[in-house]
């Protein structure tokens, strides 16, 4: 499998033969370039004598949500992305866990917490039922206080 990453939401995969499962192949390809494949992807396949090209495009997420089991892990994650995260961040506490909501995925956060499936829906739920601890600039405030 040869992977050519087009941008953060699409990928081009070159294969010698048609795969058994397009979905598994696309999921594996996104994983190899450090991205989590969404449940729904638009997949286009071009088969020829020289092999198979698969183009997969997923709808961009409006946010990413990470769950941290402890305050210490959440602070560690915040310190890790302080200089690379330029988007607004919100911190919410809900059911004994901390949730960090960002507009972009930050793979380095997975060392400290877990990316949440269906982030758009979870974000709306957390805003309604969770306790907002810091809105818009959570990373900057947390790292300034707990450096």
PDB file of C-alpha atoms in Angstrom:
ATOM      1  CA  UNK A   1       0.000   0.000   0.000  1.00  0.00           C
ATOM      2  CA  UNK A   2       1.363   3.399  -1.008  1.00  0.00           C
ATOM      3  CA  UNK A   3      -0.277   6.350   0.719  1.00  0.00           C
ATOM      4  CA  UNK A   4      -0.312   9.875  -0.629  1.00  0.00           C
ATOM      5  CA  UNK A   5      -1.850  12.255   1.875  1.00  0.00           C
ATOM      6  CA  UNK A   6      -3.689  15.011   0.031  1.00  0.00           C
ATOM      7  CA  UNK A   7      -4.740  17.159   3.010  1.00  0.00           C
ATOM      8  CA  UNK A   8      -5.986  16.612   6.554  1.00  0.00           C
ATOM      9  CA  UNK A   9      -9.382  15.291   5.414  1.00  0.00           C
ATOM     10  CA  UNK A  10      -8.576  13.347   2.251  1.00  0.00           C
ATOM     11  CA  UNK A  11      -6.145  10.658   1.208  1.00  0.00           C
ATOM     12  CA  UNK A  12      -5.070   8.852  -1.958  1.00  0.00           C
ATOM     13  CA  UNK A  13      -4.132   5.170  -1.678  1.00  0.00           C
ATOM     14  CA  UNK A  14      -2.312   3.182  -4.349  1.00  0.00           C
ATOM     15  CA  UNK A  15      -2.680  -0.627  -4.285  1.00  0.00           C
ATOM     16  CA  UNK A  16      -1.676  -3.448  -6.585  1.00  0.00           C
ATOM     17  CA  UNK A  17      -4.982  -5.331  -6.209  1.00  0.00           C
ATOM     18  CA  UNK A  18      -8.545  -4.494  -5.175  1.00  0.00           C
ATOM     19  CA  UNK A  19      -8.864  -4.796  -1.363  1.00  0.00           C
ATOM     20  CA  UNK A  20     -11.389  -7.083   0.332  1.00  0.00           C
ATOM     21  CA  UNK A  21     -12.764  -4.181   2.348  1.00  0.00           C
ATOM     22  CA  UNK A  22     -12.537  -0.582   1.142  1.00  0.00           C
ATOM     23  CA  UNK A  23     -13.581   0.709   4.564  1.00  0.00           C
ATOM     24  CA  UNK A  24     -10.840  -1.200   6.410  1.00  0.00           C
ATOM     25  CA  UNK A  25      -8.244  -0.122   3.842  1.00  0.00           C
ATOM     26  CA  UNK A  26      -9.226   3.547   4.146  1.00  0.00           C
ATOM     27  CA  UNK A  27      -9.309   3.349   7.959  1.00  0.00           C
ATOM     28  CA  UNK A  28      -5.826   1.759   7.946  1.00  0.00           C
ATOM     29  CA  UNK A  29      -4.466   4.400   5.550  1.00  0.00           C
ATOM     30  CA  UNK A  30      -5.729   7.318   7.657  1.00  0.00           C
ATOM     31  CA  UNK A  31      -4.259   5.628  10.738  1.00  0.00           C
ATOM     32  CA  UNK A  32      -0.853   5.311   9.055  1.00  0.00           C
ATOM     33  CA  UNK A  33      -0.709   9.061   8.468  1.00  0.00           C
ATOM     34  CA  UNK A  34      -1.735   9.781  12.056  1.00  0.00           C
ATOM     35  CA  UNK A  35      -5.403  10.596  11.463  1.00  0.00           C
ATOM     36  CA  UNK A  36      -8.524   8.929  12.793  1.00  0.00           C
ATOM     37  CA  UNK A  37     -10.922   7.921  10.020  1.00  0.00           C
ATOM     38  CA  UNK A  38     -14.491   9.020  10.569  1.00  0.00           C
ATOM     39  CA  UNK A  39     -17.406   6.616  10.335  1.00  0.00           C
ATOM     40  CA  UNK A  40     -18.542   8.171   7.064  1.00  0.00           C
ATOM     41  CA  UNK A  41     -16.085   8.684   4.210  1.00  0.00           C
ATOM     42  CA  UNK A  42     -16.747   9.404   0.553  1.00  0.00           C
ATOM     43  CA  UNK A  43     -14.731   6.735  -1.291  1.00  0.00           C
ATOM     44  CA  UNK A  44     -13.967   6.722  -5.029  1.00  0.00           C
ATOM     45  CA  UNK A  45     -12.110   3.814  -6.588  1.00  0.00           C
ATOM     46  CA  UNK A  46     -10.275   3.729  -9.916  1.00  0.00           C
ATOM     47  CA  UNK A  47      -9.188   0.251 -11.079  1.00  0.00           C
ATOM     48  CA  UNK A  48      -6.848  -0.335 -14.005  1.00  0.00           C
ATOM     49  CA  UNK A  49      -4.276  -2.775 -15.320  1.00  0.00           C
ATOM     50  CA  UNK A  50      -1.523  -1.244 -13.182  1.00  0.00           C
ATOM     51  CA  UNK A  51      -3.417  -1.431  -9.914  1.00  0.00           C
ATOM     52  CA  UNK A  52      -6.047   0.391  -7.911  1.00  0.00           C
ATOM     53  CA  UNK A  53      -6.305   3.997  -6.763  1.00  0.00           C
ATOM     54  CA  UNK A  54      -8.639   4.795  -3.892  1.00  0.00           C
ATOM     55  CA  UNK A  55      -9.517   8.388  -3.067  1.00  0.00           C
ATOM     56  CA  UNK A  56     -11.190   8.890   0.311  1.00  0.00           C
ATOM     57  CA  UNK A  57     -12.562  12.180   1.586  1.00  0.00           C
ATOM     58  CA  UNK A  58     -14.151  12.758   4.951  1.00  0.00           C
ATOM     59  CA  UNK A  59     -16.210  15.682   6.140  1.00  0.00           C
ATOM     60  CA  UNK A  60     -14.071  17.994   8.252  1.00  0.00           C
ATOM     61  CA  UNK A  61     -14.949  17.941  11.927  1.00  0.00           C
ATOM     62  CA  UNK A  62     -15.958  21.216  13.465  1.00  0.00           C
ATOM     63  CA  UNK A  63     -14.152  20.187  16.646  1.00  0.00           C
ATOM     64  CA  UNK A  64     -12.062  17.538  18.365  1.00  0.00           C
ATOM     65  CA  UNK A  65     -12.755  16.357  21.928  1.00  0.00           C
ATOM     66  CA  UNK A  66     -10.239  14.693  24.249  1.00  0.00           C
ATOM     67  CA  UNK A  67     -11.125  12.992  27.536  1.00  0.00           C
ATOM     68  CA  UNK A  68      -8.687  13.008  30.460  1.00  0.00           C
ATOM     69  CA  UNK A  69      -9.178  10.773  33.510  1.00  0.00           C
ATOM     70  CA  UNK A  70      -7.109  12.985  35.793  1.00  0.00           C
ATOM     71  CA  UNK A  71      -6.344  16.656  36.190  1.00  0.00           C
ATOM     72  CA  UNK A  72      -2.603  15.867  36.019  1.00  0.00           C
ATOM     73  CA  UNK A  73      -2.991  14.180  32.611  1.00  0.00           C
ATOM     74  CA  UNK A  74      -5.025  17.112  31.340  1.00  0.00           C
ATOM     75  CA  UNK A  75      -2.347  19.604  32.487  1.00  0.00           C
ATOM     76  CA  UNK A  76       0.352  17.448  30.850  1.00  0.00           C
ATOM     77  CA  UNK A  77      -1.605  17.457  27.589  1.00  0.00           C
ATOM     78  CA  UNK A  78      -2.124  21.216  27.781  1.00  0.00           C
ATOM     79  CA  UNK A  79       1.605  21.790  28.274  1.00  0.00           C
ATOM     80  CA  UNK A  80       2.363  19.465  25.347  1.00  0.00           C
ATOM     81  CA  UNK A  81       0.269  21.468  22.857  1.00  0.00           C
ATOM     82  CA  UNK A  82       0.734  24.987  24.234  1.00  0.00           C
ATOM     83  CA  UNK A  83       2.954  26.177  21.371  1.00  0.00           C
ATOM     84  CA  UNK A  84       1.235  24.254  18.555  1.00  0.00           C
ATOM     85  CA  UNK A  85      -2.452  24.830  19.318  1.00  0.00           C
ATOM     86  CA  UNK A  86      -3.602  28.151  17.900  1.00  0.00           C
ATOM     87  CA  UNK A  87      -7.343  27.505  18.050  1.00  0.00           C
ATOM     88  CA  UNK A  88      -9.797  28.343  20.838  1.00  0.00           C
ATOM     89  CA  UNK A  89      -9.977  25.644  23.529  1.00  0.00           C
ATOM     90  CA  UNK A  90     -12.649  24.931  26.121  1.00  0.00           C
ATOM     91  CA  UNK A  91     -12.288  22.797  29.241  1.00  0.00           C
ATOM     92  CA  UNK A  92     -15.367  21.047  30.639  1.00  0.00           C
ATOM     93  CA  UNK A  93     -15.725  18.774  33.671  1.00  0.00           C
ATOM     94  CA  UNK A  94     -18.313  15.992  33.441  1.00  0.00           C
ATOM     95  CA  UNK A  95     -18.758  12.705  35.341  1.00  0.00           C
ATOM     96  CA  UNK A  96     -15.306  12.609  36.979  1.00  0.00           C
ATOM     97  CA  UNK A  97     -13.410  13.420  33.786  1.00  0.00           C
ATOM     98  CA  UNK A  98     -12.009  16.497  32.060  1.00  0.00           C
ATOM     99  CA  UNK A  99     -12.869  17.190  28.418  1.00  0.00           C
ATOM    100  CA  UNK A 100     -10.826  19.488  26.235  1.00  0.00           C
ATOM    101  CA  UNK A 101     -12.615  20.798  23.139  1.00  0.00           C
ATOM    102  CA  UNK A 102     -10.497  22.151  20.263  1.00  0.00           C
ATOM    103  CA  UNK A 103     -11.191  23.057  16.662  1.00  0.00           C
ATOM    104  CA  UNK A 104      -8.375  20.795  15.382  1.00  0.00           C
ATOM    105  CA  UNK A 105      -7.149  17.299  16.220  1.00  0.00           C
ATOM    106  CA  UNK A 106      -3.897  17.220  18.183  1.00  0.00           C
ATOM    107  CA  UNK A 107      -2.434  13.717  17.976  1.00  0.00           C
ATOM    108  CA  UNK A 108       0.079  14.480  20.746  1.00  0.00           C
ATOM    109  CA  UNK A 109      -2.830  14.653  23.226  1.00  0.00           C
ATOM    110  CA  UNK A 110      -3.451  10.918  22.900  1.00  0.00           C
ATOM    111  CA  UNK A 111      -0.417  10.344  25.132  1.00  0.00           C
ATOM    112  CA  UNK A 112      -2.348  11.994  27.988  1.00  0.00           C
ATOM    113  CA  UNK A 113      -6.009  11.350  27.153  1.00  0.00           C
ATOM    114  CA  UNK A 114      -8.337   9.734  24.628  1.00  0.00           C
ATOM    115  CA  UNK A 115      -9.897  11.210  21.517  1.00  0.00           C
ATOM    116  CA  UNK A 116     -13.685  10.974  21.763  1.00  0.00           C
ATOM    117  CA  UNK A 117     -15.782   9.468  18.957  1.00  0.00           C
ATOM    118  CA  UNK A 118     -18.505  11.725  17.463  1.00  0.00           C
ATOM    119  CA  UNK A 119     -16.898  14.918  18.793  1.00  0.00           C
ATOM    120  CA  UNK A 120     -19.530  17.321  17.449  1.00  0.00           C
ATOM    121  CA  UNK A 121     -22.352  15.530  19.277  1.00  0.00           C
ATOM    122  CA  UNK A 122     -20.310  15.030  22.451  1.00  0.00           C
ATOM    123  CA  UNK A 123     -19.284  18.691  22.472  1.00  0.00           C
ATOM    124  CA  UNK A 124     -22.911  19.828  22.353  1.00  0.00           C
ATOM    125  CA  UNK A 125     -23.829  17.353  25.119  1.00  0.00           C
ATOM    126  CA  UNK A 126     -20.927  18.474  27.328  1.00  0.00           C
ATOM    127  CA  UNK A 127     -21.787  22.148  26.899  1.00  0.00           C
ATOM    128  CA  UNK A 128     -25.334  21.422  28.034  1.00  0.00           C
ATOM    129  CA  UNK A 129     -24.729  18.991  30.911  1.00  0.00           C
ATOM    130  CA  UNK A 130     -21.099  19.504  31.952  1.00  0.00           C
ATOM    131  CA  UNK A 131     -19.471  22.255  33.976  1.00  0.00           C
ATOM    132  CA  UNK A 132     -17.500  24.680  31.821  1.00  0.00           C
ATOM    133  CA  UNK A 133     -14.260  25.398  33.692  1.00  0.00           C
ATOM    134  CA  UNK A 134     -12.655  27.609  31.069  1.00  0.00           C
ATOM    135  CA  UNK A 135     -13.997  28.883  27.760  1.00  0.00           C
ATOM    136  CA  UNK A 136     -12.063  29.868  24.608  1.00  0.00           C
ATOM    137  CA  UNK A 137      -8.481  29.956  25.961  1.00  0.00           C
ATOM    138  CA  UNK A 138      -8.229  26.989  28.335  1.00  0.00           C
ATOM    139  CA  UNK A 139      -4.752  25.916  27.204  1.00  0.00           C
ATOM    140  CA  UNK A 140      -3.197  29.339  27.817  1.00  0.00           C
ATOM    141  CA  UNK A 141      -4.852  29.779  31.226  1.00  0.00           C
ATOM    142  CA  UNK A 142      -4.000  26.271  32.447  1.00  0.00           C
ATOM    143  CA  UNK A 143      -0.366  26.419  31.405  1.00  0.00           C
ATOM    144  CA  UNK A 144       0.037  29.905  32.902  1.00  0.00           C
ATOM    145  CA  UNK A 145      -1.324  28.710  36.263  1.00  0.00           C
ATOM    146  CA  UNK A 146       0.180  25.185  36.341  1.00  0.00           C
ATOM    147  CA  UNK A 147       3.574  25.547  34.624  1.00  0.00           C
TER     148      UNK A 147
END
